[in-house]
Coordinates of C-alpha atoms in Angstrom, one line a residue:
M1 CA 0.0 0.0 0.0
Q2 CA 1.5 3.3 -1.0
S3 CA 1.1 6.2 1.4
S4 CA 2.4 9.8 1.4
T5 CA 3.0 10.8 5.0
S6 CA 3.1 14.4 6.2
R7 CA 6.4 15.8 7.4
L8 CA 4.8 17.6 10.3
P9 CA 5.3 16.1 13.8
F10 CA 2.5 13.8 14.8
G11 CA 1.7 16.0 17.8
M12 CA 1.0 18.9 15.5
L13 CA -1.1 16.8 13.2
L14 CA -3.1 15.6 16.2
M15 CA -3.5 19.1 17.5
G16 CA -4.6 20.3 14.0
A17 CA -7.2 17.5 13.9
F18 CA -8.5 18.5 17.3
V19 CA -8.8 22.1 16.3
A20 CA -10.7 21.2 13.2
L21 CA -13.0 18.9 15.3
Y22 CA -13.6 21.7 17.7
V23 CA -14.6 24.1 14.9
A24 CA -16.9 21.4 13.5
V25 CA -18.5 20.9 16.9
I26 CA -19.2 24.6 17.3
S27 CA -20.6 24.8 13.7
S28 CA -22.8 21.7 14.3
I29 CA -24.3 23.3 17.4
T30 CA -24.8 26.6 15.7
L31 CA -26.1 25.5 12.2
G32 CA -29.6 24.2 11.5
P33 CA -32.9 25.0 10.0
M34 CA -33.7 27.4 12.9
D35 CA -31.6 30.5 12.7
I36 CA -29.8 30.8 16.1
S37 CA -26.8 33.1 16.4
F38 CA -23.4 31.8 17.4
F39 CA -23.4 33.6 20.8
D40 CA -26.9 32.4 21.6
S41 CA -25.9 28.9 20.8
L42 CA -23.0 29.1 23.2
K43 CA -25.1 30.9 25.8
A44 CA -27.6 28.0 25.8
L45 CA -24.7 25.7 26.8
L46 CA -23.7 27.6 29.9
P47 CA -24.1 25.7 33.1
N48 CA -26.5 28.2 34.8
S49 CA -29.1 27.5 32.1
W50 CA -28.7 23.8 32.7
L51 CA -28.7 23.9 36.5
T52 CA -31.3 26.5 37.3
G53 CA -33.3 26.6 34.1
E54 CA -33.0 30.4 34.2
S55 CA -31.8 32.1 31.0
S56 CA -32.4 35.2 29.0
L57 CA -32.9 33.0 25.9
P58 CA -36.4 31.9 24.7
A59 CA -37.3 28.5 25.9
H60 CA -37.6 27.1 22.3
V61 CA -34.0 28.2 21.6
Q62 CA -32.7 26.5 24.7
M63 CA -34.6 23.3 23.8
V64 CA -33.3 23.2 20.2
I65 CA -29.7 23.6 21.4
Q66 CA -29.8 21.4 24.5
Q67 CA -32.2 18.7 23.5
V68 CA -31.6 18.4 19.7
R69 CA -28.3 19.8 18.4
L70 CA -26.0 19.0 21.3
P71 CA -27.1 15.3 21.7
R72 CA -26.9 14.9 17.9
T73 CA -23.4 16.4 17.8
L74 CA -22.2 14.3 20.6
L75 CA -23.6 11.1 19.0
C76 CA -21.9 12.1 15.7
I77 CA -18.6 12.3 17.5
A78 CA -18.9 8.9 19.1
I79 CA -20.3 7.1 16.1
G80 CA -17.9 8.6 13.6
A81 CA -14.9 7.7 15.9
L82 CA -16.1 4.2 16.5
L83 CA -16.7 3.5 12.7
A84 CA -13.3 4.9 11.7
M85 CA -11.4 3.1 14.5
S86 CA -13.1 -0.2 13.6
G87 CA -12.2 0.4 9.9
A88 CA -8.6 1.1 10.7
V89 CA -8.3 -2.1 12.8
M90 CA -10.0 -4.2 10.2
Q91 CA -7.8 -2.9 7.4
G92 CA -4.7 -3.5 9.5
L93 CA -5.9 -7.0 10.5
F94 CA -6.6 -8.0 6.9
R95 CA -3.7 -6.0 5.5
N96 CA -6.1 -4.6 2.9
P97 CA -7.3 -1.0 2.5
L98 CA -10.6 -2.3 1.0
A99 CA -11.6 -4.1 4.2
D100 CA -14.4 -2.3 5.9
P101 CA -17.2 -3.4 8.3
G102 CA -19.7 -2.7 5.6
I103 CA -17.9 -4.5 2.8
I104 CA -17.4 -7.7 4.7
G105 CA -21.0 -7.7 5.8
V106 CA -20.7 -6.8 9.5
S107 CA -22.9 -3.7 9.1
A108 CA -25.5 -5.6 7.2
G109 CA -25.5 -8.4 9.9
A110 CA -25.8 -5.8 12.7
S111 CA -28.6 -4.0 10.9
L112 CA -30.5 -7.3 10.4
G113 CA -30.1 -7.9 14.2
A114 CA -31.4 -4.5 15.0
A115 CA -34.3 -5.0 12.5
I116 CA -35.3 -8.3 14.2
A117 CA -35.3 -6.5 17.6
I118 CA -37.4 -3.7 16.2
V119 CA -40.0 -5.8 14.4
M120 CA -40.2 -8.9 16.6
F121 CA -39.7 -7.3 20.0
G122 CA -41.3 -3.9 19.2
S123 CA -44.5 -4.8 21.0
L124 CA -42.5 -4.8 24.3
A125 CA -41.7 -1.0 23.9
A126 CA -44.8 0.0 25.8
S127 CA -44.0 -2.1 28.8
F128 CA -40.2 -2.0 28.8
P129 CA -39.1 1.1 26.9
I130 CA -35.7 1.3 28.7
L131 CA -35.0 -2.3 27.8
L132 CA -35.6 -1.6 24.1
L133 CA -33.9 1.8 24.1
F134 CA -30.8 0.7 26.0
G135 CA -30.6 -3.0 25.7
T136 CA -32.4 -5.1 23.2
V137 CA -31.6 -3.3 20.0
P138 CA -27.9 -2.9 20.8
L139 CA -27.7 -6.5 21.9
F140 CA -29.3 -7.9 18.8
A141 CA -27.2 -5.5 16.6
F142 CA -24.1 -6.8 18.3
L143 CA -25.2 -10.4 17.9
G144 CA -26.0 -9.9 14.2
G145 CA -22.6 -8.2 13.6
A146 CA -20.7 -10.9 15.6
I147 CA -22.4 -13.8 13.9
T148 CA -21.8 -12.3 10.5
T149 CA -18.2 -11.7 11.4
V150 CA -17.6 -15.2 12.6
L151 CA -19.2 -16.7 9.4
V152 CA -17.1 -14.5 7.2
Y153 CA -14.0 -15.4 9.1
K154 CA -14.7 -19.1 9.0
L155 CA -15.5 -19.0 5.3
G156 CA -12.3 -17.1 4.6
T157 CA -10.0 -19.3 6.7
S158 CA -8.5 -22.6 5.8
E159 CA -5.6 -24.7 7.0
N160 CA -3.3 -22.5 4.9
G161 CA -4.4 -19.4 6.7
T162 CA -6.9 -16.5 6.1
S163 CA -7.6 -15.4 2.5
V164 CA -8.5 -11.7 2.3
A165 CA -10.1 -12.2 -1.1
M166 CA -12.2 -15.1 0.2
M167 CA -13.3 -13.0 3.2
L168 CA -14.4 -10.1 1.0
L169 CA -16.3 -12.5 -1.3
A170 CA -17.9 -14.2 1.7
G171 CA -18.8 -10.8 3.1
V172 CA -20.5 -9.8 -0.1
A173 CA -22.5 -13.1 -0.1
I174 CA -23.5 -12.9 3.6
G175 CA -24.2 -9.2 3.2
A176 CA -26.7 -10.1 0.4
L177 CA -28.2 -12.7 2.7
A178 CA -28.6 -10.2 5.5
G179 CA -30.2 -7.9 2.9
A180 CA -32.8 -10.6 2.2
G181 CA -33.4 -10.9 5.9
L182 CA -34.0 -7.2 6.1
G183 CA -36.5 -7.5 3.2
L184 CA -38.4 -10.1 5.2
M185 CA -38.4 -7.9 8.3
N186 CA -39.8 -5.1 6.1
Y187 CA -42.5 -7.4 4.7
F188 CA -43.7 -8.5 8.2
A189 CA -43.3 -5.1 9.9
D190 CA -46.3 -2.9 10.9
D191 CA -46.5 0.8 9.9
Q192 CA -44.5 2.1 12.9
A193 CA -41.8 -0.6 12.6
L194 CA -41.6 -0.1 8.9
R195 CA -41.0 3.6 9.4
D196 CA -38.3 2.9 12.0
L197 CA -36.7 0.3 9.6
A198 CA -36.6 2.8 6.8
L199 CA -34.7 5.3 8.9
W200 CA -32.3 2.6 10.1
S201 CA -31.5 1.5 6.6
M202 CA -30.5 5.0 5.5
G203 CA -28.7 6.0 8.7
S204 CA -29.8 8.9 10.8
L205 CA -28.7 10.7 13.9
A206 CA -32.0 12.5 14.4
G207 CA -33.0 10.1 17.2
A208 CA -30.0 10.9 19.4
S209 CA -30.7 10.2 23.1
W210 CA -28.6 10.6 26.2
N211 CA -28.8 6.8 26.9
G212 CA -27.4 6.2 23.4
I213 CA -24.7 8.8 23.8
L214 CA -23.6 7.2 27.1
L215 CA -23.5 3.8 25.6
S216 CA -21.6 5.0 22.5
F217 CA -19.0 7.0 24.4
S218 CA -18.5 4.1 26.9
A219 CA -17.9 1.7 23.9
L220 CA -15.6 4.3 22.3
A221 CA -13.4 4.7 25.4
I222 CA -13.2 0.9 26.0
L223 CA -12.5 0.0 22.4
F224 CA -9.9 2.8 22.0
V225 CA -7.9 1.4 25.0
L226 CA -8.2 -2.2 23.7
F227 CA -7.4 -1.3 20.1
Y228 CA -4.5 0.9 21.1
R229 CA -3.1 -1.9 23.3
D230 CA -2.9 -4.1 20.3
A231 CA -1.5 -1.4 18.0
N232 CA 2.1 -2.8 18.0
K233 CA 0.8 -6.3 17.2
L234 CA -1.2 -4.9 14.2
N235 CA 2.1 -3.2 13.1
A236 CA 3.8 -6.6 13.3
L237 CA 1.0 -8.2 11.4
L238 CA 1.6 -5.8 8.5
L239 CA 4.9 -7.7 7.9
G240 CA 2.9 -10.9 7.4
E241 CA 1.4 -13.6 9.6
A242 CA 4.5 -15.8 9.5
E243 CA 6.7 -13.0 10.6
A244 CA 4.2 -12.0 13.4
N245 CA 4.2 -15.6 14.6
H246 CA 8.0 -15.6 14.7
M247 CA 7.8 -12.5 16.9
G248 CA 5.8 -14.5 19.4
I249 CA 2.3 -13.0 18.6
N250 CA -0.7 -15.3 18.8
V251 CA -2.0 -14.2 15.4
Q252 CA -5.2 -16.3 15.4
G253 CA -6.0 -15.1 19.0
L254 CA -5.4 -11.6 17.9
K255 CA -7.7 -11.9 14.9
R256 CA -10.5 -13.4 17.0
R257 CA -10.2 -10.8 19.7
L258 CA -10.1 -7.8 17.3
I259 CA -12.8 -9.1 15.0
L260 CA -15.2 -9.6 18.0
L261 CA -14.3 -6.1 19.4
T262 CA -14.9 -4.6 15.9
A263 CA -18.2 -6.4 15.6
A264 CA -19.2 -5.0 19.0
G265 CA -18.3 -1.4 18.0
V266 CA -20.1 -1.7 14.6
G267 CA -23.1 -3.3 16.3
I268 CA -23.4 -0.4 18.7
T269 CA -23.1 2.2 15.9
V270 CA -25.8 0.4 13.9
S271 CA -28.0 0.2 16.9
Q272 CA -27.8 3.9 17.6
A273 CA -27.6 5.4 14.1
G274 CA -28.5 2.7 11.6
M275 CA -26.4 2.0 8.5
I276 CA -23.8 4.6 7.9
G277 CA -21.3 3.5 5.2
F278 CA -17.9 4.5 4.0
I279 CA -16.7 6.2 7.2
G280 CA -14.8 3.1 8.1
L281 CA -13.4 2.8 4.6
I282 CA -12.4 6.4 3.8
V283 CA -11.0 7.7 7.1
P284 CA -8.4 5.0 7.8
H285 CA -7.0 5.5 4.3
V286 CA -6.9 9.2 4.6
G287 CA -5.2 8.7 8.0
R288 CA -2.5 6.5 6.5
M289 CA -1.8 9.1 3.9
I290 CA -1.3 11.7 6.6
C291 CA 0.6 9.8 9.3
G292 CA 1.6 6.5 7.8
P293 CA 0.6 2.9 8.6
N294 CA 1.8 2.9 12.3
H295 CA -1.3 2.0 14.2
R296 CA -0.2 3.8 17.4
R297 CA -0.7 6.9 15.4
L298 CA -3.3 5.8 13.0
I299 CA -5.9 4.7 15.5
P300 CA -6.2 8.0 17.5
L301 CA -6.0 10.1 14.3
A302 CA -8.7 8.0 12.6
A303 CA -10.9 8.4 15.6
I304 CA -10.7 12.2 15.4
L305 CA -11.0 12.3 11.6
G306 CA -14.0 9.9 11.7
A307 CA -15.8 12.1 14.2
L308 CA -14.9 15.2 12.0
L309 CA -16.1 13.6 8.7
L310 CA -19.4 12.4 10.2
L311 CA -20.1 15.8 11.8
V312 CA -19.5 17.5 8.4
A313 CA -21.8 14.9 6.7
D314 CA -24.5 15.4 9.3
M315 CA -24.3 19.2 8.9
L316 CA -24.8 18.8 5.2
A317 CA -27.7 16.4 5.8
R318 CA -29.7 18.8 7.9
T319 CA -28.9 22.0 6.0
I320 CA -28.8 21.4 2.2
V321 CA -32.5 20.5 2.0
A322 CA -33.6 22.4 5.1
P323 CA -36.1 22.3 6.8
L324 CA -36.1 18.6 5.7
D325 CA -33.6 16.3 7.4
M326 CA -31.8 14.0 4.9
P327 CA -30.6 10.7 6.3
V328 CA -26.8 11.0 6.9
G329 CA -26.2 7.6 5.3
I330 CA -27.1 9.1 1.9
V331 CA -24.6 11.9 2.3
T332 CA -21.8 9.6 3.3
A333 CA -22.6 7.3 0.4
I334 CA -22.4 10.3 -2.0
L335 CA -19.1 11.4 -0.5
G336 CA -17.7 7.9 -0.2
S337 CA -18.7 6.2 -3.5
P338 CA -16.3 8.2 -5.7
F339 CA -13.5 7.6 -3.1
F340 CA -14.2 3.9 -3.2
I341 CA -14.1 3.8 -7.0
W342 CA -10.8 5.7 -6.9
L343 CA -9.5 3.2 -4.3
L344 CA -10.6 0.2 -6.5
I345 CA -8.7 1.7 -9.5
Q346 CA -5.6 2.1 -7.4
Q347 CA -5.9 -1.5 -6.0
K348 CA -7.1 -3.3 -9.1
G349 CA -3.5 -4.5 -10.0
K350 CA -3.2 -6.1 -6.6
L351 CA -6.7 -7.7 -6.7
A352 CA -6.2 -9.2 -10.1

């Protein structure tokens, strides 16, 4: 894989990415169909308006900032970072820049799991809303992603090792099968479940909740620590499985652990925001072009860039057709498809 790394010190690159993310966060809170000034947006975030409820701002302005834009912005950060980190780890694990949770079917499997939870267990919402909001959908999404990942891994692995091409093909096949399952769920769904499924399939952050934000940021913190702990092993794996084995690394154990962790991360993102493609594909590749393939640098940079890209996509989704709210998955697909085609053209010699 060719990469052109920046000559800037990594600390400066990371600081620049943080500054860009900070600007995007402020813009995300400020921009929207309702015209709210920059200073009023910041004022609505001041602690006194949270603690006492007293503010010189109109109540509807506070509500839009505190209950709509802020939760949506925070969920964007967590989901974008989780998707980008998962993509970086999968690409390092399979030593292929085309590996992506969506391409190998993990996202489709997680989405099918979430759809089963919505359609088959939706009737429990009235009795156990907390269970459905905080537990059942994420659990089924995780199980769907994990089962899909294990199937793809088993199909792509033989006594001679793991074939990346076989895993990609298996991912396409199982992704199609999961798509058929989603079709069945759509067929049997009632009107409310059908509407929820339609939003899921296109990806949306409009339903951001504080429970979902807590779950997503908890997963982000845990997975970042676990992924970063294995960064050096991923670097060794870039040399080849035989070389990594000679260095004393349990390659099969590393694969199993990281694949399950990645499935957990993707399952949580699907459960909270639906299908959002291309973040896990584009961002790690851009990160490698900026800082090189070293995963000790790539993983934190990908997390920041993933959050930044999804924030930008979400701002486009809710402003370009305002007052309508376009599903963010459509925007990431529009942005990501040309990049994926360019990536295929670059890699076609290696895939032939």
